[in-house]
mmCIF file of C-alpha atoms in Angstrom:
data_model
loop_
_atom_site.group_PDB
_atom_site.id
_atom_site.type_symbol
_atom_site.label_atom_id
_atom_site.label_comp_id
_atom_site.label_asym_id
_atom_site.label_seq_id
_atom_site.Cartn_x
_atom_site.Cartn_y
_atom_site.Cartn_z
ATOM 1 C CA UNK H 257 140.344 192.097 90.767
ATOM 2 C CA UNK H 258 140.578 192.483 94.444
ATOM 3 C CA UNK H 259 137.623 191.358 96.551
ATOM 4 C CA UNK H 260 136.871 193.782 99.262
ATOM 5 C CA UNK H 261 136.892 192.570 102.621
ATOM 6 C CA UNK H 262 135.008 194.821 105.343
ATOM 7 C CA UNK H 263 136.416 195.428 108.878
ATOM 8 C CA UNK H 264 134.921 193.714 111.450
ATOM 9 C CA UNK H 265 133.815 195.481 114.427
ATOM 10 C CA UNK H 266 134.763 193.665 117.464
ATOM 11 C CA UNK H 267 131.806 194.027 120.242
ATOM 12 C CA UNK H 268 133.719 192.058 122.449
ATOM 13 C CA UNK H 269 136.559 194.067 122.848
ATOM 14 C CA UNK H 270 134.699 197.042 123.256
ATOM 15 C CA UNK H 271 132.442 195.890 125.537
ATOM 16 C CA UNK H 272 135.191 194.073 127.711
ATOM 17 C CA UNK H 273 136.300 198.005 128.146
ATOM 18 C CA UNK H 274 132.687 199.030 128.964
ATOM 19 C CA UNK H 275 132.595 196.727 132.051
ATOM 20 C CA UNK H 276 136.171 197.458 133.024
ATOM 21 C CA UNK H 277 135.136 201.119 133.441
ATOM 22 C CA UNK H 278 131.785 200.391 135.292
ATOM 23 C CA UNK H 279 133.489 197.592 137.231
ATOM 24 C CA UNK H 280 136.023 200.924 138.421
ATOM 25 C CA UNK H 281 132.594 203.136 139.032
ATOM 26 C CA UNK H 282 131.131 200.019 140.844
ATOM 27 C CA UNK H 283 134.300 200.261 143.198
ATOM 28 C CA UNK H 284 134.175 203.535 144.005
ATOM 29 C CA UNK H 285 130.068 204.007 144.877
ATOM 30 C CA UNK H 286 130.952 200.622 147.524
ATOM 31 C CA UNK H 287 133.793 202.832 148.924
ATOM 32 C CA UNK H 288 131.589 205.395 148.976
ATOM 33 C CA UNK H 289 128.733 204.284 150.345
ATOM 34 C CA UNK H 290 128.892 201.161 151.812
ATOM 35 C CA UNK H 291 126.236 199.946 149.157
ATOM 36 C CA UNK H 292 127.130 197.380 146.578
ATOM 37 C CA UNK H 293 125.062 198.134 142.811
ATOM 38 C CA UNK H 294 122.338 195.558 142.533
ATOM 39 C CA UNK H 295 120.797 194.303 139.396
ATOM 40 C CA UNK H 296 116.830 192.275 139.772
ATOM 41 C CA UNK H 297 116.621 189.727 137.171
ATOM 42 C CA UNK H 298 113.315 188.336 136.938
ATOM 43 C CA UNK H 299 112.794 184.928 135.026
ATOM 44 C CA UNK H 300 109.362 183.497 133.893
ATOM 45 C CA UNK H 301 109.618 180.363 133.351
ATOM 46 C CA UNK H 302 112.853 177.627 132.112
ATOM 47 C CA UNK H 303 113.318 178.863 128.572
ATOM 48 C CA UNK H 304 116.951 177.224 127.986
ATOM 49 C CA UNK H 305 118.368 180.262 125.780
ATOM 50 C CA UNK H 306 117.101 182.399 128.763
ATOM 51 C CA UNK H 307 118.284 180.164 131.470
ATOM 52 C CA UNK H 308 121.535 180.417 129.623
ATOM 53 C CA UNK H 309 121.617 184.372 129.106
ATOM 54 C CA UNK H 310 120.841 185.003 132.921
ATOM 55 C CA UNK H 311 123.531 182.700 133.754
ATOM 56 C CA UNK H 312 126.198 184.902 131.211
ATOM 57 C CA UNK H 313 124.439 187.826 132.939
ATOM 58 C CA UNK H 314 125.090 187.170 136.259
ATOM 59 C CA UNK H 315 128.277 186.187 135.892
ATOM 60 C CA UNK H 316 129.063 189.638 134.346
ATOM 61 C CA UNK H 317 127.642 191.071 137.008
ATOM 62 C CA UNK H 318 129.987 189.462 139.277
ATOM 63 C CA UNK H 319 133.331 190.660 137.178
ATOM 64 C CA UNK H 320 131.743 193.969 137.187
ATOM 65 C CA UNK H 321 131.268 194.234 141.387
ATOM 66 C CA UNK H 322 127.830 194.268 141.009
ATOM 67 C CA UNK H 323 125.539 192.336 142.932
ATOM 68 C CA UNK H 324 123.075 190.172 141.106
ATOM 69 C CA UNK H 325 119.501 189.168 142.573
ATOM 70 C CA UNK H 326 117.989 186.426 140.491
ATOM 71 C CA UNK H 327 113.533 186.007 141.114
ATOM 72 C CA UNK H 328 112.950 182.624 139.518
ATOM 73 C CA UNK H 329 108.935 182.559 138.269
ATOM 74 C CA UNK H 330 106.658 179.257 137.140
ATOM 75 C CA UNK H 331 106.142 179.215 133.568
ATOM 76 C CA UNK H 332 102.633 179.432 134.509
ATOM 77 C CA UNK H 333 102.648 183.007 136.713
ATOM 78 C CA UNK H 334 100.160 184.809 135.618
ATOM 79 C CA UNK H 335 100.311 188.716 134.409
ATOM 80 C CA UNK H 336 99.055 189.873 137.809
ATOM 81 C CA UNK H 337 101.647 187.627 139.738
ATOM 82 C CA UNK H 338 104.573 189.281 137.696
ATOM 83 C CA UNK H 339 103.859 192.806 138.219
ATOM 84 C CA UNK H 340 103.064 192.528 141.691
ATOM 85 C CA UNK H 341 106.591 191.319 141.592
ATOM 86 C CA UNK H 342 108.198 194.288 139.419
ATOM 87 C CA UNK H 343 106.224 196.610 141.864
ATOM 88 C CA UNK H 344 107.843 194.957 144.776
ATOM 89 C CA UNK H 345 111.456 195.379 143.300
ATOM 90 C CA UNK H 346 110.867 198.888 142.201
ATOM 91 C CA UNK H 347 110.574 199.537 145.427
ATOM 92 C CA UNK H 348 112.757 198.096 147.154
ATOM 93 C CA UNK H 349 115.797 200.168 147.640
ATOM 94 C CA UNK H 350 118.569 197.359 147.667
ATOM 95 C CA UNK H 351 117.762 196.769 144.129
ATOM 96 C CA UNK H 352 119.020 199.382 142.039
ATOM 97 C CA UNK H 353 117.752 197.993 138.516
ATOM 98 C CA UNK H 354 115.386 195.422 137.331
ATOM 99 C CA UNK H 355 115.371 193.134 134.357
ATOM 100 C CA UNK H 356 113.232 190.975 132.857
ATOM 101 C CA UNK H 357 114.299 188.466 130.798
ATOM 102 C CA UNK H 358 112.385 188.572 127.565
ATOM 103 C CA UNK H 359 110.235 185.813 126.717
ATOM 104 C CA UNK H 360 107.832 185.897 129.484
ATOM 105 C CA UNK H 361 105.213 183.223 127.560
ATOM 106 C CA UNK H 362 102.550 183.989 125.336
ATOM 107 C CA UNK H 363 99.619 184.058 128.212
ATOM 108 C CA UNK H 364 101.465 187.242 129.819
ATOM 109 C CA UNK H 365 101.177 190.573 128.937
ATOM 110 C CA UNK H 366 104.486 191.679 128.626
ATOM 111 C CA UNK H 367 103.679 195.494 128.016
ATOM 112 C CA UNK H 368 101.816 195.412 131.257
ATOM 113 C CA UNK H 369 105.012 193.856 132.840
ATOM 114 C CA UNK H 370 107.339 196.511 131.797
ATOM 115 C CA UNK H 371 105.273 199.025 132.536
ATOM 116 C CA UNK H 372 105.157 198.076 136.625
ATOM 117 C CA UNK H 373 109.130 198.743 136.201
ATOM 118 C CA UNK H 374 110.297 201.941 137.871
ATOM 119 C CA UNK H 375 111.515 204.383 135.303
ATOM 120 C CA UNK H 376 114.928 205.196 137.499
ATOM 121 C CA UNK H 377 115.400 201.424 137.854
ATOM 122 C CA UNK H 378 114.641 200.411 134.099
ATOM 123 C CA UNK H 379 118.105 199.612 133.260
ATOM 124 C CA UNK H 380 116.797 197.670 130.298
ATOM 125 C CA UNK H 381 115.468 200.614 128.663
ATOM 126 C CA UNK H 382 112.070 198.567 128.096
ATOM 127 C CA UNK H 383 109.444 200.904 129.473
ATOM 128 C CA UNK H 384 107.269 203.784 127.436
ATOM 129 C CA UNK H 385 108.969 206.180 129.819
ATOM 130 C CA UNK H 386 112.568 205.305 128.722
ATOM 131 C CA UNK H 387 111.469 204.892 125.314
ATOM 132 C CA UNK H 388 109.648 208.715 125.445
ATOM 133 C CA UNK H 389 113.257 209.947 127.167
ATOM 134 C CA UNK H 390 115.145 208.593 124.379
ATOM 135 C CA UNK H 391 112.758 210.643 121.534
ATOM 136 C CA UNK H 392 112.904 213.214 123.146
ATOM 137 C CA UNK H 393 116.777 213.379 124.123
ATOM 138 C CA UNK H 394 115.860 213.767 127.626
ATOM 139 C CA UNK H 395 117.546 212.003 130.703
ATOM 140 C CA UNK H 396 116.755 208.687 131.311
ATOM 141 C CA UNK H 397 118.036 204.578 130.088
ATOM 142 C CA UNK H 398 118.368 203.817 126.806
ATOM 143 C CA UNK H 399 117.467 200.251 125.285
ATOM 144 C CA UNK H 400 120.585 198.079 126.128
ATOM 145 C CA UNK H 401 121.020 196.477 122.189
ATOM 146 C CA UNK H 402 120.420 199.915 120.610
ATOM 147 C CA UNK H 403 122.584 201.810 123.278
ATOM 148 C CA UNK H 404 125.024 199.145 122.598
ATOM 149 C CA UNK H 405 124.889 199.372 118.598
ATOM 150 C CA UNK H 406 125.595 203.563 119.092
ATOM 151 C CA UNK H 407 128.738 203.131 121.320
ATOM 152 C CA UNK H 408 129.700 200.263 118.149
ATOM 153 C CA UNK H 409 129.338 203.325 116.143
ATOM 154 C CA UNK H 410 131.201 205.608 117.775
ATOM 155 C CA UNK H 411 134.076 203.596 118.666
ATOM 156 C CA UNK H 412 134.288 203.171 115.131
ATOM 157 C CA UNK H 413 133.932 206.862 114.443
ATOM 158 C CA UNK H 414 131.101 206.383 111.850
ATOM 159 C CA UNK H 415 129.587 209.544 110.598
ATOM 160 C CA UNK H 416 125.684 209.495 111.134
ATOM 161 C CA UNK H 417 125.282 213.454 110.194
ATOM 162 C CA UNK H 418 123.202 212.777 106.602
ATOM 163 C CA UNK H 419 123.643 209.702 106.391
ATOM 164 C CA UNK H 420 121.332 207.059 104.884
ATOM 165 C CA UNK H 421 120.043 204.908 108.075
ATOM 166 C CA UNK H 422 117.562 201.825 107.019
ATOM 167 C CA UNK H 423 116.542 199.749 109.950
ATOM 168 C CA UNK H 424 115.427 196.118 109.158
ATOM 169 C CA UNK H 425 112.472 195.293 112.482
ATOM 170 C CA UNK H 426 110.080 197.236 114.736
ATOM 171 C CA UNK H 427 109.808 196.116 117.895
ATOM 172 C CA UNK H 428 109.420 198.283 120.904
ATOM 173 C CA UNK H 429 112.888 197.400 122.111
ATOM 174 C CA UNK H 430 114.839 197.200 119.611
ATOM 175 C CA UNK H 431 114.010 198.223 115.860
ATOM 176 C CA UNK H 432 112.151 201.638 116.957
ATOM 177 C CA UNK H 433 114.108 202.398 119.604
ATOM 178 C CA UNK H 434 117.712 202.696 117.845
ATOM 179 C CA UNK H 435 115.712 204.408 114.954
ATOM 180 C CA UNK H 436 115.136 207.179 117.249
ATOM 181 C CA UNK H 437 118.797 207.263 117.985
ATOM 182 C CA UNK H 438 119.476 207.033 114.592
ATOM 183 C CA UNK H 439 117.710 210.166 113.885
ATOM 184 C CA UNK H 440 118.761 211.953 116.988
ATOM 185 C CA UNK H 441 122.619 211.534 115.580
ATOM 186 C CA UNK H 442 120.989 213.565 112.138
ATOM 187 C CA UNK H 443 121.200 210.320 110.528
ATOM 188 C CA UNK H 444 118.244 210.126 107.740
ATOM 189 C CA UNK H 445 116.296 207.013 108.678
ATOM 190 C CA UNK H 446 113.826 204.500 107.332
ATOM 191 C CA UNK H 447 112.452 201.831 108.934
ATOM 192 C CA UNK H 448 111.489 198.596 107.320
ATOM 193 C CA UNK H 449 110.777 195.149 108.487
ATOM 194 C CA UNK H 450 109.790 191.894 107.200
ATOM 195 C CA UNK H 451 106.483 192.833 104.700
ATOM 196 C CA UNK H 452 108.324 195.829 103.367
ATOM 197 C CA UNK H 453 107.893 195.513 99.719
ATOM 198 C CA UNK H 454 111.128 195.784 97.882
ATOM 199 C CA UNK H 455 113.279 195.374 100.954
ATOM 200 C CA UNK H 456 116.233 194.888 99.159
ATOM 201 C CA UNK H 457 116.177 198.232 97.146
ATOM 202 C CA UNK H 458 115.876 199.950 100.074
ATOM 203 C CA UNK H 459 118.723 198.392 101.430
ATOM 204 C CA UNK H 460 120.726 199.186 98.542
ATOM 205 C CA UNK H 461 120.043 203.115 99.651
ATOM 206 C CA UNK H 462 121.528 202.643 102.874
ATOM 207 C CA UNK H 463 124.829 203.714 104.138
ATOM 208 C CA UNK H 464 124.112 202.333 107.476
ATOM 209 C CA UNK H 465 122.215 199.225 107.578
ATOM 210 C CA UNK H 466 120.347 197.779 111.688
ATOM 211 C CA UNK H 467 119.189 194.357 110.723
ATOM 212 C CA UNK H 468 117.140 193.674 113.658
ATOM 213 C CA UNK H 469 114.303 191.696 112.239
ATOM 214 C CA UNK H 470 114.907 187.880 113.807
ATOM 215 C CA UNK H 471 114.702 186.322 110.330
ATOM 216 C CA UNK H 472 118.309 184.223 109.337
ATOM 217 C CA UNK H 473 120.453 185.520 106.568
ATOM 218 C CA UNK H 474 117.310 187.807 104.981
ATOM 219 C CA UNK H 475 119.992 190.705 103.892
ATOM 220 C CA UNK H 476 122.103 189.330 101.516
ATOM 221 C CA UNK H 477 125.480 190.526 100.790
ATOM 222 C CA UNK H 478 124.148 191.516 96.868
ATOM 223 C CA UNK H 479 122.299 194.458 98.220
ATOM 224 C CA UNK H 480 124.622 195.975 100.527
ATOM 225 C CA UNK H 481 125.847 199.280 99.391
ATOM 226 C CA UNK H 482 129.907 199.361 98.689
ATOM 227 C CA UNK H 483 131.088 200.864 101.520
ATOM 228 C CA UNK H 484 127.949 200.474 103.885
ATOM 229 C CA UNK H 485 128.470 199.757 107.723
ATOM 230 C CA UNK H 486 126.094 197.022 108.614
ATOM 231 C CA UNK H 487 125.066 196.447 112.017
ATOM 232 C CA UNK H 488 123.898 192.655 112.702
ATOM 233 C CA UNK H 489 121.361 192.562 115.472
ATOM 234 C CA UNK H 490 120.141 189.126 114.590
ATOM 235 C CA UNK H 491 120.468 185.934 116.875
ATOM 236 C CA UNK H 492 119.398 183.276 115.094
ATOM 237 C CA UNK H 493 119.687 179.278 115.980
ATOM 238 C CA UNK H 494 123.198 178.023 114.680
ATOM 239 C CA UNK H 495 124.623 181.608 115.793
ATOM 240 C CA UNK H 496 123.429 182.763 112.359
ATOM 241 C CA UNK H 497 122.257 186.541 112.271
ATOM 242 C CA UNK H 498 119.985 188.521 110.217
ATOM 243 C CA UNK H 499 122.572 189.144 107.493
ATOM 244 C CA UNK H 500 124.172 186.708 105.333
ATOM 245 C CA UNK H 501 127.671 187.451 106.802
ATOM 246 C CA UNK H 502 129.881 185.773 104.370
ATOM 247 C CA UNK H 503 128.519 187.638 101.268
ATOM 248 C CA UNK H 504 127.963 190.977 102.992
ATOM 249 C CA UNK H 505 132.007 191.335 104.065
ATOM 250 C CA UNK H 506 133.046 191.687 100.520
ATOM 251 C CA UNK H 507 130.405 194.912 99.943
ATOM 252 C CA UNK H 508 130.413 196.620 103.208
ATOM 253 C CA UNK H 509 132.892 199.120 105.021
ATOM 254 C CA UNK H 510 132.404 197.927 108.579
ATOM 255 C CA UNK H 511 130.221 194.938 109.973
ATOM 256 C CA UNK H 512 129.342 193.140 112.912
ATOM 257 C CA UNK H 513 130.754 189.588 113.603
ATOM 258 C CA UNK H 514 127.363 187.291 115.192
ATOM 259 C CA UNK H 515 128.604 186.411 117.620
ATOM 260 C CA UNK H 516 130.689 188.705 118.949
ATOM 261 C CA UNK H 517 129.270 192.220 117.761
ATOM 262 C CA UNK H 518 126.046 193.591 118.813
ATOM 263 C CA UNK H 519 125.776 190.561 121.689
ATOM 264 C CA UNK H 520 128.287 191.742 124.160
ATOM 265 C CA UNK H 521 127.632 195.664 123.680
ATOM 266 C CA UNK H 522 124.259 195.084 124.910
ATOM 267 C CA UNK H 523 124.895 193.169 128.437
ATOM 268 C CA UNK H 524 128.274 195.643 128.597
ATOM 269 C CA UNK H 525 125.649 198.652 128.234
ATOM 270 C CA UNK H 526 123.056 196.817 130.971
ATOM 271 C CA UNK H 527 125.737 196.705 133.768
ATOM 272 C CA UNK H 528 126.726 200.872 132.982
ATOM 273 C CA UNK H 529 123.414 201.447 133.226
ATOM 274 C CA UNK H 530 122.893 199.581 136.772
ATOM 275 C CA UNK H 531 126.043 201.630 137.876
ATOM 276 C CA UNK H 532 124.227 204.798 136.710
ATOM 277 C CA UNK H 533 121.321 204.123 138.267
ATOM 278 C CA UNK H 534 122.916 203.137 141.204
ATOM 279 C CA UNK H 535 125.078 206.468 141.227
ATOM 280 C CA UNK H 536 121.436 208.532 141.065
ATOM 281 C CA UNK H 537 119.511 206.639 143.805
ATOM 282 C CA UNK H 538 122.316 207.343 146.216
ATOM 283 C CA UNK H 539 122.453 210.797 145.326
ATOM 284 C CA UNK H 540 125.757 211.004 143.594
ATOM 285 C CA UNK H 541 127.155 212.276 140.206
ATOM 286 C CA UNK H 542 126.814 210.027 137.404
ATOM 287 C CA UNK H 543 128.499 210.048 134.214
#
């Protein structure tokens, strides 16, 4: 008997198109205007996986022809001290869109944080604002990973009209928000996370599976549906994700490669984004 072996859906190529494009749109708002695109990154602290991302971030920036403004913060700046920063950036008109680099430290409240981000410069799609916009279907930035994970899904011409969506994690940036997409594609969606009781039979109901939960390998490849498209949203240390990969090719349809699926889509998504925002703050067309 033949063991099945699912496609793999390749992030970075995709995304390596994504910037290509913007990089293009980047070219022609300088011609334009005079006025480069500029992303704010804001860094609490010396995490090393976020000194590392900012780094990768930056230098995408750069390919991309857009400038990149880095605010390097003490571990030990306090709530106040950051959003008195965000509210600086936001506005500032130089700075098109604003990041910050998620974890700030436990002391901080990070809600507060993204909240003193300008909705027209949340790029990140980490504000209530962009998260109400989303819901809603209304104008505004979507969360980079989920925004990322739907342009995976197209590109791959998956059918989300009645389909079965479960979505493995809850937080405010990631797990909710690409449920809302989900659901805004007529996909029928459920979300769990990691108390749900009897995770794995509602797994086995899914024809789309978001594993965005931060737990290593806790979807195994036993419960995937035949057929299923699995999206890995995990980053766990080892560059393992939140599905057991090697078990979970032979049942599903599509899935994600970690690295090299969800990862790239997201940053590819943040830099269109800057463009876009760019484009509106200087008063021409976007997309």
């Amino acid at each position: 008997m033949q063991t099945r072996t699912a496609r793999l859906m390749d992030g970075t190529a995709l995304a390596r198109r994504v910037v290509e494009e913007t990089s293009v749109r980047a070219a022609e708002i300088t011609r334009r205007t005079g006025v480069t695109p500029c992303l704010a990154t804001v860094l609490v602290g010396e995490d090393p996986a976020s000194v590392t991302y900012v780094r990768m971030k930056r230098a995408r920036c750069a390919k991309a022809g857009i400038d990149s403004r880095l605010v390097s913060l003490p571990a030990a700046t306090t709530t106040a001290e950051l959003v008195g920063t965000l509210r600086t950036l936001s506005q500032d008109p130089a700075v098109h869109g604003i990041l910050l680099q998620h974890p700030v430290g436990p002391h901080i409240d990070e809600r507060a944080a993204f909240e003193a981000i300008a909705p027209e410069k949340d790029v990140d799609g980490v504000t209530m604002s962009s998260f109400a916009s989303m819901s809603f279907g209304r104008p505004g930035f979507a969360s980079c990973t989920p925004g990322g994970i739907m342009r995976l899904l197209d590109a791959y011409d998956v059918e989300l009209t009645g389909r079965r969506a479960v979505v493995v994690g809850r937080s405010a940036i990631l797990g909710k928000p690409v449920g809302m997409l989900l659901l805004a594609r007529d996909a029928t969606v459920t979300y769990c996370h990691s108390r749900t009781a009897d995770l794995a039979a509602a797994v086995r109901e899914a024809d789309v599976v978001v594993a965005a939960v931060g737990r290593p390998r806790l979807i195994r490849g036993e419960d995937i549906r035949p057929g299923a498209v699995v999206i890995d949203a995990g980053y766990n240390a080892g560059n393992v994700g939140d599905v057991d990969f090697d078990t979970a090719r032979t049942r599903a349809g599509l899935i994600t490669p970690v690295p090299g699926g969800v990862g790239p889509m997201t940053i590819a998504v943040l830099l269109e984004q800057t463009v876009d925002a760019a484009s509106a703050q200087l008063g021409l067309a976007t997309r």
